mmCIF file of C-alpha atoms in Angstrom:
data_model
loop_
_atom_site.group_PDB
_atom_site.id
_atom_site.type_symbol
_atom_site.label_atom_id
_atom_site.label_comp_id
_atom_site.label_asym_id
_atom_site.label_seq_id
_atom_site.Cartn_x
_atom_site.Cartn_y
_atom_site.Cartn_z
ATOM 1 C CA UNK A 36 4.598 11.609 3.091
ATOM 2 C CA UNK A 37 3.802 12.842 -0.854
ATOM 3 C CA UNK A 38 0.176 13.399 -1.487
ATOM 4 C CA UNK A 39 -0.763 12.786 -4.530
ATOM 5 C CA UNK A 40 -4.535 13.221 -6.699
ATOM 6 C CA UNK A 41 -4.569 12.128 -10.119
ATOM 7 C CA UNK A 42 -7.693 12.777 -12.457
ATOM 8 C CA UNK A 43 -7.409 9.585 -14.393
ATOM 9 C CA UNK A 44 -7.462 6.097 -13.956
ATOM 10 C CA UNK A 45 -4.112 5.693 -16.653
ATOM 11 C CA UNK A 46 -2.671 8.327 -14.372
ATOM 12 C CA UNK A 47 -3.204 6.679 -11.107
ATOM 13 C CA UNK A 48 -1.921 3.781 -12.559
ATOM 14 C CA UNK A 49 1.012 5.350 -13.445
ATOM 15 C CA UNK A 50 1.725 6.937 -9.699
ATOM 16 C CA UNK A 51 0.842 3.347 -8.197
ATOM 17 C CA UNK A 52 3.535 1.583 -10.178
ATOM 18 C CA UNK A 53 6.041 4.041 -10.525
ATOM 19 C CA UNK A 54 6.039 5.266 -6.065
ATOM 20 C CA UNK A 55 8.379 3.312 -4.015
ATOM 21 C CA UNK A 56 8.270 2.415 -0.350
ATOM 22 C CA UNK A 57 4.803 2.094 1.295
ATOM 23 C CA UNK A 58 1.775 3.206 -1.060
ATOM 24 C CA UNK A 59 -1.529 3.546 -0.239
ATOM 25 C CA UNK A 60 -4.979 4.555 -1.917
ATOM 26 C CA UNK A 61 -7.341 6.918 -0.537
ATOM 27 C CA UNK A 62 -10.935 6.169 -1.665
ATOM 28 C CA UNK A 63 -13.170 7.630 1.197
ATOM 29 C CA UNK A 64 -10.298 7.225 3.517
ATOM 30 C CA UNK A 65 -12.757 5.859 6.603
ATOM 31 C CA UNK A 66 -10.008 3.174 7.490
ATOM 32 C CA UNK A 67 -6.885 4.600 5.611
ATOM 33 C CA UNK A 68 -7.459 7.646 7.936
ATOM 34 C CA UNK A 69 -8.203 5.937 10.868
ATOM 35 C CA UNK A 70 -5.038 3.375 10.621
ATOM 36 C CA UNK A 71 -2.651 6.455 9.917
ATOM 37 C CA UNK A 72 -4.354 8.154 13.072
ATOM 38 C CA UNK A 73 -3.732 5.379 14.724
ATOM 39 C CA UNK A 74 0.098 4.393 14.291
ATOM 40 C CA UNK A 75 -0.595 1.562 12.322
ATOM 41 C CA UNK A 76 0.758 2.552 9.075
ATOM 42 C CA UNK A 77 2.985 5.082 8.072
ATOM 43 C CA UNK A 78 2.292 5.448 3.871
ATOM 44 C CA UNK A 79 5.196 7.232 2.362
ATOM 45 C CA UNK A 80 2.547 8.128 -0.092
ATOM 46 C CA UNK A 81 -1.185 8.752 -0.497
ATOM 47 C CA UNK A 82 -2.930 8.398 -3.900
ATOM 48 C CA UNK A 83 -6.409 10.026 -3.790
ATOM 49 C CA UNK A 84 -8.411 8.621 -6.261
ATOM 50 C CA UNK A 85 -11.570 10.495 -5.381
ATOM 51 C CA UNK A 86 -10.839 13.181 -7.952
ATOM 52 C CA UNK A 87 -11.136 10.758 -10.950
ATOM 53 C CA UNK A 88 -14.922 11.576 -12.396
ATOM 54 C CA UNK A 89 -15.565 7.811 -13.634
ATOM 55 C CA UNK A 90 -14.828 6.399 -10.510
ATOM 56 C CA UNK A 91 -18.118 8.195 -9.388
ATOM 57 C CA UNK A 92 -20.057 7.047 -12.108
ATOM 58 C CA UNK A 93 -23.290 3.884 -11.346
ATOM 59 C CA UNK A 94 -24.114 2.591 -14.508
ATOM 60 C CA UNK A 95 -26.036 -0.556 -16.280
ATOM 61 C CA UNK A 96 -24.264 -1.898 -18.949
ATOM 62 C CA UNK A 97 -24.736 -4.596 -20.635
ATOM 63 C CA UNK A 98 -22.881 -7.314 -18.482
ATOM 64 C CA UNK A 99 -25.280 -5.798 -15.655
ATOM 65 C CA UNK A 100 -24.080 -2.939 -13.397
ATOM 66 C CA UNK A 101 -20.957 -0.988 -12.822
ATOM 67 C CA UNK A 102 -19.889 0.607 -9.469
ATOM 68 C CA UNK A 103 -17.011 3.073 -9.617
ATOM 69 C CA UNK A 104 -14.517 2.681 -6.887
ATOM 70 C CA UNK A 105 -14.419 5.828 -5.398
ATOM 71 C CA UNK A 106 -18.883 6.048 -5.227
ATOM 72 C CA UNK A 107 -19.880 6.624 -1.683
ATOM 73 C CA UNK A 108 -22.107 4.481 0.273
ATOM 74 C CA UNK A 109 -24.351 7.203 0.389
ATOM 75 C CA UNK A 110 -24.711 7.540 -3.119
ATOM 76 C CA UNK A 111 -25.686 3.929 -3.717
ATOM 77 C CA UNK A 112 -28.100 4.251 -1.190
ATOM 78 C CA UNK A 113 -29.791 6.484 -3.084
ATOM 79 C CA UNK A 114 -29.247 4.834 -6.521
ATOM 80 C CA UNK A 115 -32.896 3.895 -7.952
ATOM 81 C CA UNK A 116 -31.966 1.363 -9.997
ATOM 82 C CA UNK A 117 -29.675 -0.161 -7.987
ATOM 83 C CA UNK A 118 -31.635 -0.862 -4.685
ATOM 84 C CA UNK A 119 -34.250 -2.133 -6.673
ATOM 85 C CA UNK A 120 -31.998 -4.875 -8.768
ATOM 86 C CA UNK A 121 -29.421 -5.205 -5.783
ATOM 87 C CA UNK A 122 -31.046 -4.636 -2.565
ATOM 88 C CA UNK A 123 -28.763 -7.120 -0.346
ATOM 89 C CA UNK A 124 -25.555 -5.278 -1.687
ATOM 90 C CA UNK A 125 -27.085 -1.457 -0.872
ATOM 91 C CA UNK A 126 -28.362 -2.644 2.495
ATOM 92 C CA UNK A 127 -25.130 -3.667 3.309
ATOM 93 C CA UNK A 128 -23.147 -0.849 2.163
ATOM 94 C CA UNK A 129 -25.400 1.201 4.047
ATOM 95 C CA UNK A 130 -24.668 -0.312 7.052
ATOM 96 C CA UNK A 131 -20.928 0.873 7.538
ATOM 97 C CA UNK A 132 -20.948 4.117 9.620
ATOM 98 C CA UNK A 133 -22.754 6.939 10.487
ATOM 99 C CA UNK A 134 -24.988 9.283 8.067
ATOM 100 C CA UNK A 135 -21.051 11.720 8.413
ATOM 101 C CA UNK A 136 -19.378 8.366 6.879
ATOM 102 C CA UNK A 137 -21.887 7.397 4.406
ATOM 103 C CA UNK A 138 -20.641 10.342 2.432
ATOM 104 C CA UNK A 139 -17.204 9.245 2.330
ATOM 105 C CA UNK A 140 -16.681 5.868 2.879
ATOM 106 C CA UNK A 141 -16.717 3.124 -0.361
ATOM 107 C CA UNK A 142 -17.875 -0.144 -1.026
ATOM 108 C CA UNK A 143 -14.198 -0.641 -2.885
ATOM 109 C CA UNK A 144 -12.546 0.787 0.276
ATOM 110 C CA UNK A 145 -14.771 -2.204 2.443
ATOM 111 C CA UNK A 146 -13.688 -4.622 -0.184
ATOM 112 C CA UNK A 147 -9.701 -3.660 -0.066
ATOM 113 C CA UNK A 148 -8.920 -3.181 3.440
ATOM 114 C CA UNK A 149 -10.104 -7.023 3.454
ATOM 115 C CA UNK A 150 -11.309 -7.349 7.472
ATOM 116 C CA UNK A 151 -13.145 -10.507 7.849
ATOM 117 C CA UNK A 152 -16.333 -8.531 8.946
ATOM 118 C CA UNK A 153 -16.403 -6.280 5.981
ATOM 119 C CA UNK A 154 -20.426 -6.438 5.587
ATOM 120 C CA UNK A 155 -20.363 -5.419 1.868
ATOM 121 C CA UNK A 156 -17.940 -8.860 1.140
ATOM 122 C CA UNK A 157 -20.461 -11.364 1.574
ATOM 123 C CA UNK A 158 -23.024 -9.414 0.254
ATOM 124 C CA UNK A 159 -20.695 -9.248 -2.673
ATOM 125 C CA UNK A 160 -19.882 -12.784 -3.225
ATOM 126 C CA UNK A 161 -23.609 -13.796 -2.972
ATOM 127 C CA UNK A 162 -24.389 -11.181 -5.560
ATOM 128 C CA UNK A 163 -21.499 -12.889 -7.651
ATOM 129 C CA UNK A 164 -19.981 -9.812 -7.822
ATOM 130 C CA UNK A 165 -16.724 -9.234 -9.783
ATOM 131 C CA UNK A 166 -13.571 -6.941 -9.402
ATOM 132 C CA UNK A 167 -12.696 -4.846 -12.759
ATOM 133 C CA UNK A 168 -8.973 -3.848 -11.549
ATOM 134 C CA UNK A 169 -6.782 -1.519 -13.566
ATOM 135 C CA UNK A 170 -3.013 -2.180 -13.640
ATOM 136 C CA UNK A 171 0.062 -1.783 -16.160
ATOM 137 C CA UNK A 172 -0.454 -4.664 -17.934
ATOM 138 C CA UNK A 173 -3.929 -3.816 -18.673
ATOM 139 C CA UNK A 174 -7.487 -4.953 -16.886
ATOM 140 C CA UNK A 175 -8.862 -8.035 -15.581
ATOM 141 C CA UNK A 176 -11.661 -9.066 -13.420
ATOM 142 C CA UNK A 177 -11.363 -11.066 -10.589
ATOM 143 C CA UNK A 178 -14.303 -12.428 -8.476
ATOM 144 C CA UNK A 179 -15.179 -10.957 -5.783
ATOM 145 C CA UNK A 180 -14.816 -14.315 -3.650
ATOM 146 C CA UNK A 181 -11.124 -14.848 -4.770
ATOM 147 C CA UNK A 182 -10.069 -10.804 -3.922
ATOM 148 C CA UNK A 183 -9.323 -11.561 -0.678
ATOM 149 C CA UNK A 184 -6.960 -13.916 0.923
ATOM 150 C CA UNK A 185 -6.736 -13.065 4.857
ATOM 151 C CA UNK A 186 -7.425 -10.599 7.157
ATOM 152 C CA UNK A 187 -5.942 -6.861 5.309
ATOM 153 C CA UNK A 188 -4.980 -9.058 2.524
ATOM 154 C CA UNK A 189 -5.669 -8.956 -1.342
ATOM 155 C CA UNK A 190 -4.516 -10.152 -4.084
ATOM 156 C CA UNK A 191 -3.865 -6.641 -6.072
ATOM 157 C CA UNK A 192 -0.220 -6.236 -7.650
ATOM 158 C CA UNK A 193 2.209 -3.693 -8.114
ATOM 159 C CA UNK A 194 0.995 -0.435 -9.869
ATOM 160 C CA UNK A 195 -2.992 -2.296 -9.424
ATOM 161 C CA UNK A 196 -5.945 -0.427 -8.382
ATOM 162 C CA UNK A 197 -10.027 -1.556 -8.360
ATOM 163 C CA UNK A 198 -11.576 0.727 -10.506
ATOM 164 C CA UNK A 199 -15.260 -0.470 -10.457
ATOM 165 C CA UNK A 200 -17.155 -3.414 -9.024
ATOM 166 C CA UNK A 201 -19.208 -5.154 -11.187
ATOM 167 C CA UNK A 202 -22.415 -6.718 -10.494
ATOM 168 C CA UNK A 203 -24.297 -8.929 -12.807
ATOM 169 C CA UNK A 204 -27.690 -8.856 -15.148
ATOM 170 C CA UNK A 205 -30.330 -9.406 -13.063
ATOM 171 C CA UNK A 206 -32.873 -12.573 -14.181
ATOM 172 C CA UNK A 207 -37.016 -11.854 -12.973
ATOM 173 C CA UNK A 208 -38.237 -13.189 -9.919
ATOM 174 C CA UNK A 209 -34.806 -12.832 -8.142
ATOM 175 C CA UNK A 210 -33.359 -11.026 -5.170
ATOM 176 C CA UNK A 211 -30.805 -10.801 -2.299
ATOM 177 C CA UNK A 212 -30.472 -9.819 1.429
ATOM 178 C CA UNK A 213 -27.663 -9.349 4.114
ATOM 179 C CA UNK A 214 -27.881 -8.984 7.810
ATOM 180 C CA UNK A 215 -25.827 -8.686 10.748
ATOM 181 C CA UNK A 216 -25.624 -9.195 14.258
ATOM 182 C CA UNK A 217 -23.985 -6.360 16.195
ATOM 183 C CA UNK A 218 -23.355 -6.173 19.949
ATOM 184 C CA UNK A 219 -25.416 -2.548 19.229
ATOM 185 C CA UNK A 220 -28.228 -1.568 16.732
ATOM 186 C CA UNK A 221 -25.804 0.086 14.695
ATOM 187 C CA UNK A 222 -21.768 1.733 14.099
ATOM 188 C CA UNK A 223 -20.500 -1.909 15.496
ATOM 189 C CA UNK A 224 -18.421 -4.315 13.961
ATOM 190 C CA UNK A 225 -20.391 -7.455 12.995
ATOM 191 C CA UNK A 226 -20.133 -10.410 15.037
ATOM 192 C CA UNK A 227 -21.574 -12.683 12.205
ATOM 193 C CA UNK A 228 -23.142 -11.818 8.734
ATOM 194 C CA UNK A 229 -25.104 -13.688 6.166
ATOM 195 C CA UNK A 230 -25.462 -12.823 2.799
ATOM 196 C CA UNK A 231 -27.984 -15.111 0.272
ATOM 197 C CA UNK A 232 -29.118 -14.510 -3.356
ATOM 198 C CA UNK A 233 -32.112 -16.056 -4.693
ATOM 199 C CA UNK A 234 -33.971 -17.084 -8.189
ATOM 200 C CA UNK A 235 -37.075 -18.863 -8.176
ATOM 201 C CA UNK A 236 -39.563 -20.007 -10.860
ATOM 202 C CA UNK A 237 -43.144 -19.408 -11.158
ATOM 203 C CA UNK A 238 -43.922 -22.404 -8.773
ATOM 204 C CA UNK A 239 -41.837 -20.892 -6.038
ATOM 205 C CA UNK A 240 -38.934 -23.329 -6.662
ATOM 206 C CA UNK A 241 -35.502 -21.992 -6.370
ATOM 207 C CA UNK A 242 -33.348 -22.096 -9.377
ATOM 208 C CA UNK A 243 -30.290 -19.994 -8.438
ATOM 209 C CA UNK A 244 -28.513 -19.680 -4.806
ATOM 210 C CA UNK A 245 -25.494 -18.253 -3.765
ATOM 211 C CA UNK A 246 -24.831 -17.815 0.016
ATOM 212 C CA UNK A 247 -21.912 -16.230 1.866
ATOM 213 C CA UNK A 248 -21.177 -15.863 5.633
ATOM 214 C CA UNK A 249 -19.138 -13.150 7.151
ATOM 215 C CA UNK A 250 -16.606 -12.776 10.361
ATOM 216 C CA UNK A 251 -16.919 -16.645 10.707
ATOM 217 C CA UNK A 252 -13.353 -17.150 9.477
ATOM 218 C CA UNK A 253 -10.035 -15.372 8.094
ATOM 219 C CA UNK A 254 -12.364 -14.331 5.104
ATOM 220 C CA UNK A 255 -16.011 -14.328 4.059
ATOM 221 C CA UNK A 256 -17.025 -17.511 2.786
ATOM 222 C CA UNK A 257 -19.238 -18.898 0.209
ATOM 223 C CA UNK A 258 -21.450 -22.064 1.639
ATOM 224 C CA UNK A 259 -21.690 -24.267 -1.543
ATOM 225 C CA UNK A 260 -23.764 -27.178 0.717
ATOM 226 C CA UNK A 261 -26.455 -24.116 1.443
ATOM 227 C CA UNK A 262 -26.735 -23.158 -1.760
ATOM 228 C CA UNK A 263 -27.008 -27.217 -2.669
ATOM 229 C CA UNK A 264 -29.892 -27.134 -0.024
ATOM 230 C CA UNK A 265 -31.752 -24.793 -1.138
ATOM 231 C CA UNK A 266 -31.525 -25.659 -5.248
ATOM 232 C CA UNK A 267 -34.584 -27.591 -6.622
ATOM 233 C CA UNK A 268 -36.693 -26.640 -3.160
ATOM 234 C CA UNK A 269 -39.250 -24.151 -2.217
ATOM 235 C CA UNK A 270 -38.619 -22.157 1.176
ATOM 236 C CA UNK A 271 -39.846 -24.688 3.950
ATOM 237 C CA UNK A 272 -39.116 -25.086 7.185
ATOM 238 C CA UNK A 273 -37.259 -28.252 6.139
ATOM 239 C CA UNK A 274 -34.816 -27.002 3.556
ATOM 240 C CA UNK A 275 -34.216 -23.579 5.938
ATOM 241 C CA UNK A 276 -32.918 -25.957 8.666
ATOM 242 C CA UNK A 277 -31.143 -27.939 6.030
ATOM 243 C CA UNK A 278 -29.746 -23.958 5.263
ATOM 244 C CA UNK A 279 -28.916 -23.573 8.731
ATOM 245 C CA UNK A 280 -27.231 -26.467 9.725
ATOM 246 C CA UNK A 281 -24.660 -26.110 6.598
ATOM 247 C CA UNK A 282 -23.535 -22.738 7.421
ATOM 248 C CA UNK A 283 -23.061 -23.219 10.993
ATOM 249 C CA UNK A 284 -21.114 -26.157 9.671
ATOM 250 C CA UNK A 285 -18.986 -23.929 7.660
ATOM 251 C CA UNK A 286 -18.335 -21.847 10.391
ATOM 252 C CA UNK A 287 -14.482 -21.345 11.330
ATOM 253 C CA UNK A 288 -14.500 -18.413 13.429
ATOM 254 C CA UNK A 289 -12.636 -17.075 16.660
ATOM 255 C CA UNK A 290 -13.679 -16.535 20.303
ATOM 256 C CA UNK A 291 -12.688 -12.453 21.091
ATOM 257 C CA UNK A 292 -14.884 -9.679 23.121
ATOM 258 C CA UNK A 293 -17.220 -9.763 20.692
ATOM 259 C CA UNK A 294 -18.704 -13.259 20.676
ATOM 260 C CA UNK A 295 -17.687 -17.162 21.400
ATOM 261 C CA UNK A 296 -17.001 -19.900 18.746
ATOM 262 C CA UNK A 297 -20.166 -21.665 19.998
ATOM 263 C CA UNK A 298 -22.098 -17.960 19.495
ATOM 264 C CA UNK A 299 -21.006 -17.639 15.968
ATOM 265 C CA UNK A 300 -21.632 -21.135 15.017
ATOM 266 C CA UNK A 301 -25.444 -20.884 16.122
ATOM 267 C CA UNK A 302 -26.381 -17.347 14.734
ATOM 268 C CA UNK A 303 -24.372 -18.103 11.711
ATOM 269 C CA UNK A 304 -27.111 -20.754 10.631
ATOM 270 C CA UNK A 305 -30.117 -18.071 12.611
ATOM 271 C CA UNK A 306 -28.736 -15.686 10.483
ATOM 272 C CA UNK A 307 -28.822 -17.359 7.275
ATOM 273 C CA UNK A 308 -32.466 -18.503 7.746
ATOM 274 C CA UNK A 309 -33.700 -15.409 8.133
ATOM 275 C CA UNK A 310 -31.294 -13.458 5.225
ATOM 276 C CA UNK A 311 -33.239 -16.252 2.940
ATOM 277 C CA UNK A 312 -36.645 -15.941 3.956
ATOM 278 C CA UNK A 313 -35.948 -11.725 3.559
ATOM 279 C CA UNK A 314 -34.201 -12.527 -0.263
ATOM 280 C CA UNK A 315 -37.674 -15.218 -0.794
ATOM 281 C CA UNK A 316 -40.194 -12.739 -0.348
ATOM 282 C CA UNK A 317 -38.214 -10.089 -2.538
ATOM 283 C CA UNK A 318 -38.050 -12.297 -5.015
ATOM 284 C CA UNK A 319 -41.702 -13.020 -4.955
ATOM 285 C CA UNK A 320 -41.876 -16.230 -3.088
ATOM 286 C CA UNK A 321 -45.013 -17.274 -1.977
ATOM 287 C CA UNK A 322 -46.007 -19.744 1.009
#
């Protein structure tokens, strides 16, 4: 195996297209690490991108705010700025791991190795999130709800890396919100996840929604008919339900140890109820 550490994005670039047989990229290396630990991949070589400075870097700009691909959960977590614009997408990159893995593992890493209970995903796709990927032909952006196409699977090229996620300008009286359910309070794989993003006017009626689910099927999903249900409404009991009863309808997920299809289906819809009443009062929604 060839280990390699470039100091520049062109340069990494140049080692991703240019290696042959099976390449992989280290950003904190939680599941790289684990997989290679494990038998379940043998790279022929490693391309630490950890050393490039502006992969570090959280920054506003003026399409919103820019999170380098190598930036540790930890760091986000205590990003100002950033919790206060996007506190669904911090919450749920501070939810993979231990304190230990906070400091290494990466949104980006969450994002790539593409499991369908990646909490930062739907948190991601609610937040309308976008991919800024580097590659020889250039950049391009790709949202965050079209990166992934199956479980481990993306839709990077040859000689393509992510070198930032991008999140967007943030409009007053708006917020977002993730939670989980885990068999334990914490370190678990999620057994569902629901992600929702809300803007509401000064008479508390929402003007903006984006919801996403998580480990209910081969990828996160966005719920377009929750979103629907909760456009033009305030935050009653009746459009909630209405909330509920589209995501459990969305629902497409698998019965293993950690929960049935019946299990998922329910807490899917329990989940997104709550996830929008958390995003309403952030926002400041009132009764």
């Amino acid at each position: 195996m060839r280990y390699e550490a470039p100091l520049t994005t062109p340069e990494a670039v140049e080692l991703l297209a240019g290696s042959r047989g099976r390449v992989h990229v280290l950003a904190g290396g939680t599941d790289l690490i684990v997989r290679m630990k494990g038998g379940f991949i043998e790279p022929d070589v490693v391309i630490d991108i950890k050393r490039i400075k502006d992969m570090h870097v959280i920054r506003k700009t003026a399409e919103g705010m820019s999170i380098g691909a190598a930036t540790s959960c930890g760091a986000m977590g205590r990003h100002r700025v950033l919790k206060k614009a996007w506190p669904g997408v911090v919450e749920a990159a501070n939810l993979i791991g231990s304190d230990q893995i906070q400091g290494r593992c990466t949104m980006t890493g969450n994002l790539c190795n593409a499991s369908p209970a990646a909490d930062t995903v739907p948190a991601l796709i609610a937040a309308d999130a976008q991919v800024l990927v580097a590659g020889p032909a250039g950049e391009r952006r790709i949202p965050v709800e079209k990166f992934t196409t199956g479980p481990g699977k993306n839709v990077l090229k040859k000689g393509e890396l992510v070198a930032a996620l991008e999140l967007p300008p943030r409009k007053t009286r708006s917020a977002d919100a993730y939670l989980r359910f885990t068999p334990r309070t914490e370190m678990d794989i999620a057994v569902v996840s629901a992600a929702v993003n809300l803007t509401i006017d000064r008479k508390n009626i929402i003007t903006a929604a984006r919801v996403a689910l998580g480990a209910v099927a081969i990828t996160a999903i966005r719920v377009p008919a929750a979103e629907k249900a909760l456009l033009g409404n305030t935050l009653d009991e009746a459009t909630l339900e209405a909330v509920a009863e589209a995501c459990s309808a969305a629902c497409k997920p698998i019965n293993d140890k950690r929960g049935t299809v019946e299990y998922r289906t329910r807490v899917a819809g329990v989940l997104a109820k709550r996830a929008a009443q958390s995003a309403w009062t952030r926002a400041g929604g009132k009764a």
